[in-house]
């Protein structure tokens, strides 16, 4: 066996210590591991001969036990190369290469007579490492007080960050120097109602950074299973991040039983921003697929009864009920008290604005069927929405009882006759115990009514109270739902859940997640126009997002006169999102009437694929622009998307050298018109049809908050007549 670890004598913090090092397969990365004079583990990471992570401490502080922080000696050290290529059930690529050099260091702590293993995997795109706790005489059940993993930065980098929070990630990103995080903390949180802030210097992962020398660094975690989610807290003086886990109701950070492991801590690095987007390190650090029969797992393009409620045009609730915060006011005089299971809704007056009514749902099914969508999501179909949020109620929904105007069987049969799949909605309103109680019955109800995908949601404080959306108990809940759903052959799209960490490799029925600021915020006051140039560098590092793009009417007051929100995006930008925001689950989120006004642009949403054989990141800079080309699964058609956040717009320049030289292609380019602007003129777009070949080049202007989308269809030579070359 070839050995990858070399022993060297190095100078750390003035003391001469023995250190060992590991190289990446391509030799660009070098990581060193050492024990300092106190026997405390340290690592550092170099890229192309320069430090990207300075010597940083590793360790775990335990509650009521000797901590795993120092007093270690190296007991054993084992290194091995690894190289495999595997095929995801769905994804950006047909084949994924997983190549790294692994190094497991077994440390012995003589004081407590215990072992701890730190396992490193050095890839060609960065480093992953985790703690492993072998079952042993002196370690079985233990409680984590805090993980003390450090990431020491080499300078005051530019960071693209959202502030630490135990309950939500639905923030706009802030771009600033690391040293400015604290000063910008308040402003950074203003884009969402503050939930559970943790420290003015804490940020969430995945954290994207850029050094003054142009090195891109991304910190995150992979395979977050049975452990609490990690934040990063900055020591501003020394520019050192340290892990900060999410607590349970007692304030503890994790309850573990050996043998067990921590999630992987990941550091993706490159001097080319495109490599960060193309990295598969996070998914590769997860276990292989555990679902044997995957025939039922299918990427989905869908429409739904959704945007109308988000914009306030219609309601989830069937009656006016008792609106949150209005109890005791004149507004609720004479309103009956509504309780799940005790209220006969057939006797109540409907509010006349209930979105999920049978006739309307059938219209959506017709629209889906005419335009070739796979599915229809319907929210607000079940009893409980009158006071679903804000009261910490235990029993909110039972997930099986429809409102009187939602005909489950009639809709099931109608959808079947139109070849459209219904998508179930389970809003838990954070009442997790209630959801787990009903889960089997709810999934059986779904299967009986032909639903094989569910969108879950966790709005509000978690019940039982004291838990947080991102603590270990909740991480285990989300995982429980995924695995239970797999037993029923159900696909899951979880909103407000824990941020993805590549688990979809192991559980590919997890086809969607929100866990970031999605399109809904465009109806709640708007998002920054460059938000979508950051999400792929941050949230999407862990997996796809149900971003719900495709908004064509940016002036929300045209949908609901009482809502003055504006969608900070051009129409062409909305099209590009289907390609730049990779997801096997894509919604066409706007109302059918808005698509009917722009059928020529809508064609792109109809044509675009949701599963891919290949992806080429053509241009990228966090906060400024992303251009990607993707090859549709099992076809020779390509789709290109560009999103731009640069103030005043930018000219994007791309080659088509990803095309085959012996084929003919027709490209339809959907771009911002010269006068387009996300705020003042978002619907100004142009569509042009041209011939393209491997030798073609495109220079295309894109507005701020704008972009372009291209469908490139392979055609017979005969079908190229009359078309101009690009
Ligand atoms: C928040 C989700 O993100 C949104 O998609 C959903 O419609 C509402 N919660 C209601 O469940
Ligand atoms: Ca949400």
XYZ file of C-alpha atoms and ligand atoms in Angstrom:
738
model
C 0.000 0.000 0.000
C 1.365 3.365 -1.023
C 1.840 5.673 1.950
C 0.574 9.231 1.697
C 1.449 10.543 5.093
C 4.946 11.929 5.622
C 6.476 12.808 8.929
C 8.093 16.217 9.067
C 9.447 18.530 11.697
C 7.601 21.840 11.631
C 7.571 25.067 13.497
C 4.151 25.798 15.003
C 3.630 28.772 17.287
C 7.304 28.934 18.121
C 7.508 25.345 19.328
C 9.199 22.619 17.334
C 6.772 19.740 17.038
C 6.366 16.605 15.059
C 3.781 17.040 12.347
C 2.567 14.786 9.627
C 1.189 15.726 6.275
C -1.142 14.443 3.587
C -1.317 15.508 -0.062
C -4.407 15.602 -2.288
C -4.426 13.198 -5.268
C -3.409 16.047 -7.630
C -0.827 17.434 -5.191
C -2.440 20.903 -4.994
C -3.510 20.560 -1.372
C -1.341 19.721 1.574
C -2.755 19.275 5.055
C -0.721 18.906 8.184
C -1.702 17.419 11.483
C 0.148 17.804 14.737
C -0.192 17.725 18.499
C 0.998 20.817 20.322
C 2.984 20.862 23.567
C -0.241 20.186 25.503
C -1.171 17.269 23.282
C -3.957 19.306 21.641
C -4.691 18.323 18.019
C -4.068 20.921 15.278
C -4.430 20.915 11.506
C -3.560 23.351 8.753
C -4.359 23.395 5.056
C -2.271 24.730 2.167
C -3.417 25.237 -1.419
C -0.871 25.627 -4.223
C 1.881 26.176 -1.657
C 0.085 28.838 0.416
C -1.852 28.514 3.659
C -5.651 28.768 3.391
C -6.303 27.528 6.936
C -3.634 28.465 9.476
C -2.884 26.045 12.338
C -6.287 25.433 13.920
C -7.348 23.461 16.963
C -9.540 20.372 16.902
C -11.499 18.985 19.815
C -14.782 18.421 21.622
C -15.741 19.702 25.037
C -17.833 17.191 26.969
C -20.289 17.729 29.785
C -19.544 15.936 33.058
C -16.580 14.085 31.564
C -12.977 14.800 30.625
C -13.082 16.704 27.358
C -11.465 15.626 24.122
C -9.314 18.736 23.908
C -5.742 17.928 24.933
C -3.483 15.402 26.594
C -3.411 13.254 23.460
C -0.679 11.119 21.948
C -0.812 9.514 18.525
C -1.630 5.831 18.898
C -2.087 4.890 15.286
C -2.054 6.503 11.868
C -3.421 4.947 8.698
C -3.625 6.379 5.214
C -5.238 5.101 2.044
C -6.103 6.362 -1.414
C -9.694 6.057 -2.647
C -11.147 6.461 -6.119
C -14.618 5.514 -7.310
C -17.106 6.770 -9.871
C -20.773 6.430 -9.028
C -24.092 7.297 -10.653
C -26.611 9.435 -8.765
C -30.322 8.614 -9.082
C -30.768 12.229 -10.246
C -28.362 15.108 -10.406
C -26.175 17.554 -12.279
C -23.953 14.823 -13.702
C -24.456 11.279 -14.931
C -21.243 10.135 -13.242
C -19.634 11.519 -10.111
C -15.996 10.872 -9.280
C -15.146 10.469 -5.629
C -11.382 10.592 -5.276
C -9.387 11.404 -2.166
C -6.515 10.406 0.071
C -7.740 9.404 3.482
C -5.900 9.575 6.752
C -7.259 8.278 10.065
C -5.346 9.342 13.150
C -6.158 7.455 16.342
C -5.406 9.596 19.379
C -5.049 8.257 22.874
C -5.802 10.324 25.938
C -4.018 8.788 28.893
C -5.885 10.742 31.601
C -9.232 9.128 30.813
C -7.731 6.136 28.961
C -9.838 6.833 25.871
C -9.347 6.910 22.102
C -10.613 9.436 19.589
C -10.174 9.067 15.842
C -9.923 12.070 13.539
C -10.487 11.057 9.940
C -9.312 13.359 7.137
C -10.210 13.069 3.463
C -8.211 15.303 1.160
C -9.833 15.739 -2.261
C -8.695 17.718 -5.286
C -11.236 20.370 -4.261
C -10.615 20.537 -0.533
C -10.643 18.850 2.840
C -13.258 16.977 4.848
C -12.677 15.699 8.363
C -14.728 14.301 11.201
C -14.447 12.989 14.735
C -15.075 9.319 15.379
C -15.848 7.982 18.851
C -15.158 4.246 19.001
C -17.103 2.233 21.575
C -14.685 1.614 24.433
C -14.512 0.813 28.118
C -14.392 4.460 29.166
C -16.758 5.982 26.619
C -20.304 4.923 25.908
C -22.966 7.581 26.587
C -21.797 11.182 26.527
C -23.074 14.735 26.176
C -21.392 17.440 24.110
C -20.969 20.801 25.778
C -19.486 22.357 22.653
C -17.508 21.284 19.636
C -14.227 23.209 19.487
C -13.245 22.873 15.858
C -11.405 25.908 14.585
C -10.911 27.357 11.127
C -8.165 29.999 11.377
C -8.351 32.410 8.457
C -5.223 33.824 6.837
C -6.620 37.358 6.469
C -9.641 39.617 6.667
C -11.437 37.925 3.766
C -14.582 39.066 2.022
C -17.450 36.931 3.324
C -20.916 36.280 1.890
C -22.858 35.500 5.037
C -26.103 35.266 6.925
C -26.143 35.642 10.696
C -26.286 32.743 13.126
C -29.770 31.582 14.047
C -31.082 28.358 15.585
C -34.340 28.521 13.665
C -34.122 30.112 10.250
C -31.892 30.737 7.272
C -34.411 32.802 5.365
C -32.189 35.880 5.186
C -30.664 37.975 2.441
C -26.874 37.597 2.285
C -24.509 40.334 3.404
C -21.162 40.858 1.687
C -18.508 42.295 3.985
C -15.045 41.810 5.406
C -14.872 39.302 8.246
C -14.006 42.124 10.622
C -17.264 43.893 9.664
C -19.623 41.024 10.538
C -20.363 42.276 14.032
C -20.968 45.843 12.880
C -23.376 44.713 10.180
C -25.166 42.151 12.320
C -28.345 44.179 12.969
C -28.751 45.256 9.370
C -28.115 41.667 8.211
C -30.984 40.374 10.326
C -33.432 43.045 9.235
C -34.436 41.076 6.135
C -36.315 38.591 8.343
C -38.129 38.818 11.650
C -35.502 37.954 14.224
C -35.999 34.452 15.560
C -33.272 32.990 17.735
C -30.119 35.003 17.215
C -27.121 33.404 18.844
C -24.189 35.859 18.811
C -23.319 38.995 16.889
C -20.218 37.288 15.515
C -21.868 33.999 14.512
C -22.728 33.041 10.941
C -24.384 30.065 9.304
C -22.891 27.607 6.901
C -22.323 27.115 4.126
C -20.119 30.186 4.447
C -18.528 31.510 1.268
C -15.384 33.657 1.388
C -12.846 35.201 -0.978
C -9.309 36.198 -0.042
C -7.544 39.348 -1.249
C -5.430 37.059 -3.497
C -8.560 35.690 -5.180
C -8.821 32.327 -3.414
C -12.378 31.120 -2.820
C -13.031 29.236 0.436
C -16.260 27.549 1.431
C -16.939 26.130 4.921
C -19.834 23.775 5.563
C -20.650 20.323 6.865
C -21.562 17.007 5.235
C -23.699 14.075 6.392
C -25.387 15.832 9.308
C -26.983 12.794 10.956
C -27.882 12.393 14.647
C -25.896 15.496 15.635
C -26.747 19.159 15.961
C -26.200 21.701 13.206
C -22.987 23.741 13.265
C -22.685 27.535 13.177
C -19.360 29.347 13.029
C -18.456 31.947 15.600
C -15.722 34.428 14.728
C -12.959 35.543 17.048
C -12.669 38.934 15.357
C -9.268 39.776 16.737
C -7.567 36.650 15.458
C -9.960 35.939 12.561
C -10.529 32.397 13.779
C -13.902 30.697 13.360
C -14.966 28.125 15.931
C -17.841 25.657 15.708
C -20.987 26.555 17.666
C -23.578 23.794 17.812
C -27.337 24.215 18.228
C -28.535 23.367 21.769
C -31.343 21.166 23.052
C -33.903 22.588 25.545
C -31.426 22.017 28.399
C -28.667 23.895 26.607
C -26.678 20.762 25.772
C -25.233 20.518 22.297
C -25.606 16.808 21.599
C -26.382 13.473 23.227
C -24.334 10.661 21.752
C -23.630 6.994 22.200
C -20.362 5.440 21.037
C -19.632 4.148 18.538
C -20.621 7.226 16.567
C -19.216 10.049 14.478
C -19.620 13.767 14.026
C -20.691 15.087 10.611
C -17.836 15.984 8.252
C -16.471 19.506 8.452
C -15.773 20.665 4.896
C -13.389 23.209 3.399
C -13.767 23.610 -0.365
C -11.065 25.768 -1.946
C -10.131 26.999 -5.422
C -8.705 30.015 -7.199
C -11.561 29.654 -9.718
C -15.067 30.341 -8.376
C -16.550 27.913 -10.917
C -14.849 25.008 -9.135
C -16.717 25.778 -5.917
C -20.030 25.411 -7.763
C -18.895 22.228 -9.516
C -17.557 20.593 -6.339
C -19.057 17.235 -5.386
C -17.123 16.948 -2.137
C -20.161 17.415 0.104
C -22.248 14.731 -1.563
C -19.215 12.431 -1.838
C -18.745 12.552 1.939
C -22.176 10.967 2.362
C -22.922 7.248 2.352
C -24.054 5.566 -0.882
C -27.739 5.226 -1.733
C -29.686 3.068 0.741
C -32.864 2.782 -1.350
C -32.777 -0.385 -3.463
C -35.691 0.183 -5.818
C -35.439 3.754 -7.067
C -37.876 3.407 -9.953
C -40.421 5.610 -8.141
C -38.022 8.502 -7.553
C -38.476 10.993 -10.372
C -37.509 14.630 -10.902
C -40.635 16.793 -11.013
C -41.670 20.017 -12.715
C -44.824 21.324 -11.084
C -47.383 24.105 -10.710
C -49.627 24.745 -7.757
C -52.201 26.516 -5.674
C -49.508 28.439 -3.830
C -48.391 31.875 -5.101
C -51.943 33.153 -4.761
C -51.807 32.507 -0.987
C -48.254 33.777 -0.606
C -49.226 37.046 -2.296
C -52.439 37.252 -0.236
C -54.865 36.921 -3.145
C -56.465 33.827 -1.629
C -56.212 32.040 1.708
C -55.106 28.673 3.040
C -58.020 28.794 5.507
C -61.613 27.989 4.545
C -63.200 30.497 6.946
C -61.983 33.754 8.444
C -61.523 32.067 11.814
C -59.601 34.022 14.408
C -56.679 35.748 12.712
C -53.409 35.744 14.652
C -53.112 38.729 16.961
C -56.726 39.901 16.596
C -58.334 37.953 19.421
C -60.593 40.121 21.519
C -60.942 42.809 18.869
C -64.064 43.786 16.981
C -62.760 41.838 14.003
C -63.389 38.531 15.726
C -66.775 39.306 17.230
C -69.211 36.497 16.418
C -66.504 34.297 14.957
C -66.966 30.745 16.171
C -64.093 29.056 17.962
C -62.601 26.566 15.573
C -60.926 23.382 16.770
C -59.617 20.515 14.714
C -61.859 17.479 15.000
C -64.539 19.391 16.917
C -65.726 21.797 14.252
C -68.199 20.950 11.548
C -66.890 23.083 8.711
C -69.912 22.334 6.551
C -71.895 24.529 8.960
C -69.476 27.477 8.788
C -69.512 30.322 6.323
C -66.639 30.032 3.839
C -64.597 33.234 3.458
C -64.939 33.110 -0.327
C -61.171 33.269 -0.789
C -60.179 29.670 -0.122
C -57.592 28.743 -2.788
C -57.777 24.953 -2.508
C -61.338 24.541 -3.784
C -62.103 21.682 -6.135
C -63.071 23.779 -9.152
C -59.909 25.858 -8.922
C -57.666 22.835 -8.333
C -59.129 21.291 -11.498
C -58.175 24.442 -13.410
C -54.603 23.973 -12.238
C -54.687 20.315 -13.258
C -55.897 21.382 -16.716
C -53.115 23.962 -16.945
C -50.511 21.373 -15.904
C -51.820 18.868 -18.398
C -51.974 21.345 -21.331
C -48.420 22.558 -20.713
C -46.805 19.240 -19.841
C -46.109 19.644 -16.116
C -45.705 16.512 -14.005
C -47.432 17.654 -10.846
C -49.797 20.005 -9.027
C -49.148 21.091 -5.434
C -52.151 22.192 -3.394
C -51.741 23.964 -0.062
C -54.566 24.767 2.334
C -56.548 21.624 1.442
C -56.854 20.350 5.001
C -58.530 21.598 8.161
C -56.498 23.597 10.647
C -55.392 26.770 8.866
C -57.700 29.147 10.756
C -55.125 29.512 13.545
C -52.276 27.371 12.291
C -49.463 29.618 13.363
C -48.365 31.524 16.425
C -50.213 29.721 19.233
C -47.847 26.803 19.929
C -50.801 24.452 19.575
C -50.068 20.760 19.801
C -52.854 19.428 17.576
C -53.019 21.766 14.589
C -53.451 19.490 11.582
C -54.212 15.790 11.237
C -53.068 15.662 7.581
C -56.078 13.606 6.462
C -59.166 15.790 6.907
C -59.989 17.983 3.899
C -62.016 21.172 4.028
C -65.567 20.646 2.690
C -64.792 22.260 -0.668
C -61.782 20.029 -1.421
C -62.976 16.762 -2.963
C -60.059 14.374 -2.414
C -61.433 11.507 -4.496
C -62.830 13.688 -7.269
C -59.491 15.483 -7.604
C -57.586 12.196 -7.504
C -59.649 10.793 -10.380
C -59.521 14.020 -12.381
C -55.740 14.286 -12.050
C -55.387 10.642 -13.075
C -57.514 11.213 -16.163
C -55.260 14.123 -17.153
C -51.986 12.282 -16.511
C -50.977 14.673 -13.729
C -49.650 13.750 -10.260
C -50.961 15.561 -7.192
C -48.374 16.774 -4.668
C -49.374 16.619 -1.005
C -48.768 19.416 1.477
C -48.105 18.806 5.183
C -47.620 22.034 7.103
C -46.750 21.013 10.662
C -46.628 24.593 11.991
C -43.664 23.339 14.021
C -45.788 20.875 16.000
C -43.450 17.993 15.417
C -44.731 15.542 17.974
C -48.173 15.915 16.419
C -46.740 15.231 12.957
C -44.878 12.116 14.061
C -48.066 10.874 15.718
C -49.939 11.138 12.427
C -47.195 10.250 9.995
C -48.095 6.662 9.125
C -51.773 7.465 8.706
C -50.921 10.535 6.644
C -48.614 8.598 4.317
C -51.206 5.819 3.914
C -53.797 8.455 3.043
C -51.410 9.866 0.442
C -50.786 6.501 -1.195
C -54.511 5.701 -1.240
C -55.094 8.954 -3.089
C -52.249 8.654 -5.551
C -49.830 11.172 -4.054
C -46.160 10.132 -4.156
C -44.511 13.414 -3.149
C -45.008 15.586 -0.082
C -43.982 19.144 0.691
C -43.516 19.467 4.448
C -43.234 22.711 6.404
C -42.125 23.819 9.863
C -43.308 27.412 10.307
C -43.113 28.777 13.868
C -41.534 27.627 17.101
C -40.948 23.922 17.484
C -43.396 22.082 19.720
C -42.348 20.534 22.121
C -41.226 24.028 23.062
C -37.576 24.673 23.761
C -36.389 22.756 20.723
C -34.911 24.576 17.767
C -35.259 23.891 14.054
C -31.550 23.020 13.891
C -30.900 20.988 17.052
C -30.120 17.283 17.173
C -33.673 16.268 18.056
C -34.992 18.095 14.987
C -32.200 16.819 12.734
C -33.355 13.352 13.779
C -36.966 14.246 13.073
C -36.285 15.393 9.488
C -34.288 12.210 8.946
C -37.082 10.088 10.429
C -39.563 11.603 7.955
C -37.221 10.947 5.004
C -36.689 7.316 5.971
C -40.331 6.704 6.825
C -41.340 8.266 3.498
C -38.899 5.968 1.697
C -40.731 2.965 3.191
C -43.911 4.284 1.590
C -42.127 5.217 -1.666
C -42.788 8.887 -1.073
C -40.520 11.770 -2.157
C -39.962 14.602 0.339
C -39.511 18.343 -0.121
C -39.003 19.909 3.320
C -39.429 23.640 3.954
C -37.932 25.400 7.008
C -36.018 22.182 7.709
C -32.332 21.721 8.429
C -30.004 22.857 5.643
C -28.949 20.010 3.363
C -25.543 18.415 3.806
C -25.496 16.022 0.842
C -27.748 13.410 2.444
C -29.653 13.062 -0.815
C -26.874 10.718 -1.975
C -27.948 8.249 0.719
C -31.671 9.062 0.573
C -32.471 10.202 -2.982
C -36.194 10.404 -2.127
C -35.256 13.737 -0.516
C -35.781 15.621 -3.749
C -36.165 19.100 -2.347
C -35.533 21.387 0.574
C -36.007 25.058 1.162
C -33.754 26.067 4.102
C -32.970 29.479 2.654
C -34.696 32.613 1.456
C -36.845 31.442 -1.427
C -39.064 33.238 -3.910
C -41.805 33.659 -1.294
C -39.821 36.612 0.119
C -40.342 38.462 -3.150
C -43.966 38.743 -2.021
C -42.971 39.652 1.546
C -41.052 42.854 0.702
C -38.521 41.565 -1.829
C -35.025 40.067 -1.840
C -31.731 41.573 -2.979
C -31.359 41.445 -6.773
C -28.085 39.515 -6.450
C -29.484 36.921 -3.998
C -29.627 34.243 -6.692
C -25.955 34.767 -7.579
C -25.099 33.803 -3.986
C -27.384 30.876 -3.204
C -25.473 28.406 -5.423
C -22.267 29.334 -3.529
C -23.894 28.933 -0.120
C -27.131 27.061 0.430
C -26.844 24.857 -2.675
C -23.427 23.491 -1.634
C -25.358 20.992 0.515
C -28.010 20.114 -2.046
C -30.830 21.365 -4.227
C -33.406 23.921 -3.194
C -37.122 24.204 -3.919
C -36.639 27.866 -4.838
C -39.998 28.132 -6.678
C -38.915 30.379 -9.580
C -40.802 31.495 -12.664
C -42.477 34.737 -11.553
C -43.543 36.805 -14.575
C -45.611 39.523 -12.808
C -43.196 41.457 -10.603
C -45.696 44.023 -9.356
C -47.479 42.068 -6.643
C -50.159 44.736 -6.206
C -51.508 43.563 -9.596
C -52.304 40.225 -7.908
C -53.354 41.603 -4.535
C -53.985 45.375 -4.305
C -53.104 45.213 -0.597
C -49.624 43.863 -1.226
C -47.055 46.379 -2.505
C -44.134 43.985 -2.680
C -41.966 43.920 -5.794
C -40.127 40.938 -7.232
C -36.531 42.195 -7.630
C -35.761 40.281 -10.800
C -36.269 40.549 -14.523
C -38.387 38.027 -16.372
C -35.308 36.674 -18.178
C -33.619 36.185 -14.783
C -36.623 34.118 -13.671
C -36.141 31.823 -16.676
C -32.420 31.430 -16.021
C -33.092 30.214 -12.478
C -34.306 26.850 -13.830
C -30.716 26.228 -14.906
C -28.617 28.158 -12.375
C -30.495 26.905 -9.281
C -29.987 23.201 -9.776
C -32.894 21.139 -8.450
C -34.697 17.954 -9.506
C -37.842 19.668 -8.276
C -38.777 22.863 -10.094
C -41.948 24.842 -9.745
C -43.483 27.242 -12.220
C -44.666 29.371 -9.351
C -46.660 32.201 -10.944
C -50.394 32.213 -11.617
C -51.564 30.600 -14.884
C -53.024 33.937 -16.039
C -49.564 35.508 -15.884
C -48.066 32.709 -17.971
C -50.886 33.070 -20.485
C -49.807 36.707 -21.004
C -46.250 35.702 -21.936
C -46.612 32.351 -23.664
C -43.487 32.858 -25.800
C -41.295 33.196 -22.684
C -43.225 30.467 -20.871
C -42.038 28.091 -23.587
C -38.610 28.000 -21.944
C -40.090 26.767 -18.640
C -42.004 24.112 -20.570
C -38.902 22.976 -22.449
C -36.263 23.064 -19.706
C -35.163 19.719 -18.271
C -35.056 18.859 -14.558
C -32.451 16.110 -14.717
C -29.014 16.242 -16.299
C -26.209 14.158 -17.767
C -23.632 16.927 -17.652
C -23.107 20.449 -16.281
C -20.487 23.040 -17.256
C -20.005 26.118 -15.115
C -18.969 28.738 -17.674
C -18.681 31.919 -15.606
C -18.974 32.603 -11.879
C -18.313 35.223 -9.261
C -20.236 35.225 -5.956
C -22.690 38.103 -5.763
C -22.046 39.110 -9.380
C -22.897 36.385 -11.906
C -23.233 32.685 -12.635
C -23.497 31.113 -16.082
C -23.995 27.385 -16.454
C -24.750 25.009 -19.338
C -26.451 21.682 -18.671
C -27.094 18.695 -20.905
C -30.574 17.225 -20.489
C -30.717 13.625 -19.286
C -30.737 11.101 -22.105
C -30.753 13.733 -24.849
C -28.417 15.977 -26.823
C -30.272 19.140 -25.853
C -28.560 21.745 -23.684
C -29.896 24.567 -21.545
C -27.914 27.615 -20.476
C -28.730 30.019 -17.671
C -27.111 33.273 -16.612
C -28.047 35.316 -13.552
C -26.432 38.691 -12.988
C -26.205 40.843 -9.879
C -23.714 43.469 -11.052
C -24.999 47.026 -10.584
C -25.655 48.445 -14.061
C -25.540 44.997 -15.669
C -22.754 43.094 -17.384
C -21.804 41.518 -20.702
C -21.519 37.758 -20.390
C -19.192 35.995 -22.844
C -19.495 32.280 -23.459
C -18.255 29.629 -25.901
C -20.404 26.765 -27.064
C -17.511 24.321 -27.147
C -19.504 21.928 -24.957
C -21.585 21.027 -28.074
C -20.773 18.052 -30.333
C -19.024 18.995 -33.562
C -21.080 16.627 -35.755
C -24.545 17.813 -34.702
C -26.897 20.671 -35.652
C -28.469 22.820 -32.981
C -31.114 25.551 -32.844
C -30.666 27.952 -29.936
C -33.513 30.072 -28.587
C -32.069 32.937 -26.548
C -34.364 34.566 -23.975
C -32.576 37.684 -22.750
C -33.101 41.027 -21.042
C -33.958 43.780 -23.498
C -31.501 46.715 -23.431
C -33.979 48.717 -21.356
C -34.617 45.961 -18.806
C -34.138 46.633 -15.118
C -35.225 44.513 -12.170
C -37.119 47.386 -10.602
C -38.205 49.740 -13.337
C -38.637 47.499 -16.373
C -38.526 43.812 -15.395
C -40.718 42.443 -18.163
C -38.586 43.778 -21.043
C -37.209 40.681 -22.743
C -36.193 39.564 -26.223
C -36.350 36.168 -27.849
C -34.122 35.218 -30.741
C -33.732 31.928 -32.638
C -30.334 31.144 -34.186
C -28.156 28.259 -35.304
C -25.267 27.407 -33.020
C -22.339 25.044 -33.302
C -19.332 24.031 -31.253
C -17.509 27.074 -32.649
C -20.158 29.643 -31.708
C -19.479 32.413 -29.219
C -21.998 34.665 -27.507
C -21.612 38.116 -26.024
C -24.838 38.812 -24.175
C -25.752 41.778 -22.040
C -27.613 41.036 -18.801
C -29.247 43.626 -16.559
C -28.733 43.925 -12.816
C -31.114 41.381 -11.297
C -31.348 40.033 -14.831
C -29.807 37.378 -17.007
C -30.579 35.115 -19.911
C -31.704 31.582 -20.663
C -30.990 29.534 -23.763
C -32.508 26.296 -24.971
C -30.269 24.489 -27.438
C -32.113 21.744 -29.278
C -30.482 19.220 -31.555
C -32.175 19.244 -34.986
C -31.821 17.499 -38.340
C -29.931 19.444 -40.952
C -33.182 19.912 -42.881
C -34.595 21.925 -39.992
C -31.822 24.511 -40.033
C -33.068 26.233 -43.201
C -33.860 29.921 -42.945
C -32.128 30.336 -39.605
C -29.143 32.619 -39.175
C -25.954 31.565 -37.441
C -25.190 33.162 -34.103
C -43.613 28.539 4.320
C -43.199 27.825 3.086
O -41.910 28.193 2.685
C -44.217 28.126 2.012
O -43.816 27.548 0.789
C -45.567 27.621 2.449
O -46.511 27.970 1.490
C -45.972 28.205 3.789
N -44.929 28.054 4.735
C -47.229 27.559 4.339
O -46.978 26.223 4.641
Ca -40.153 29.204 4.119
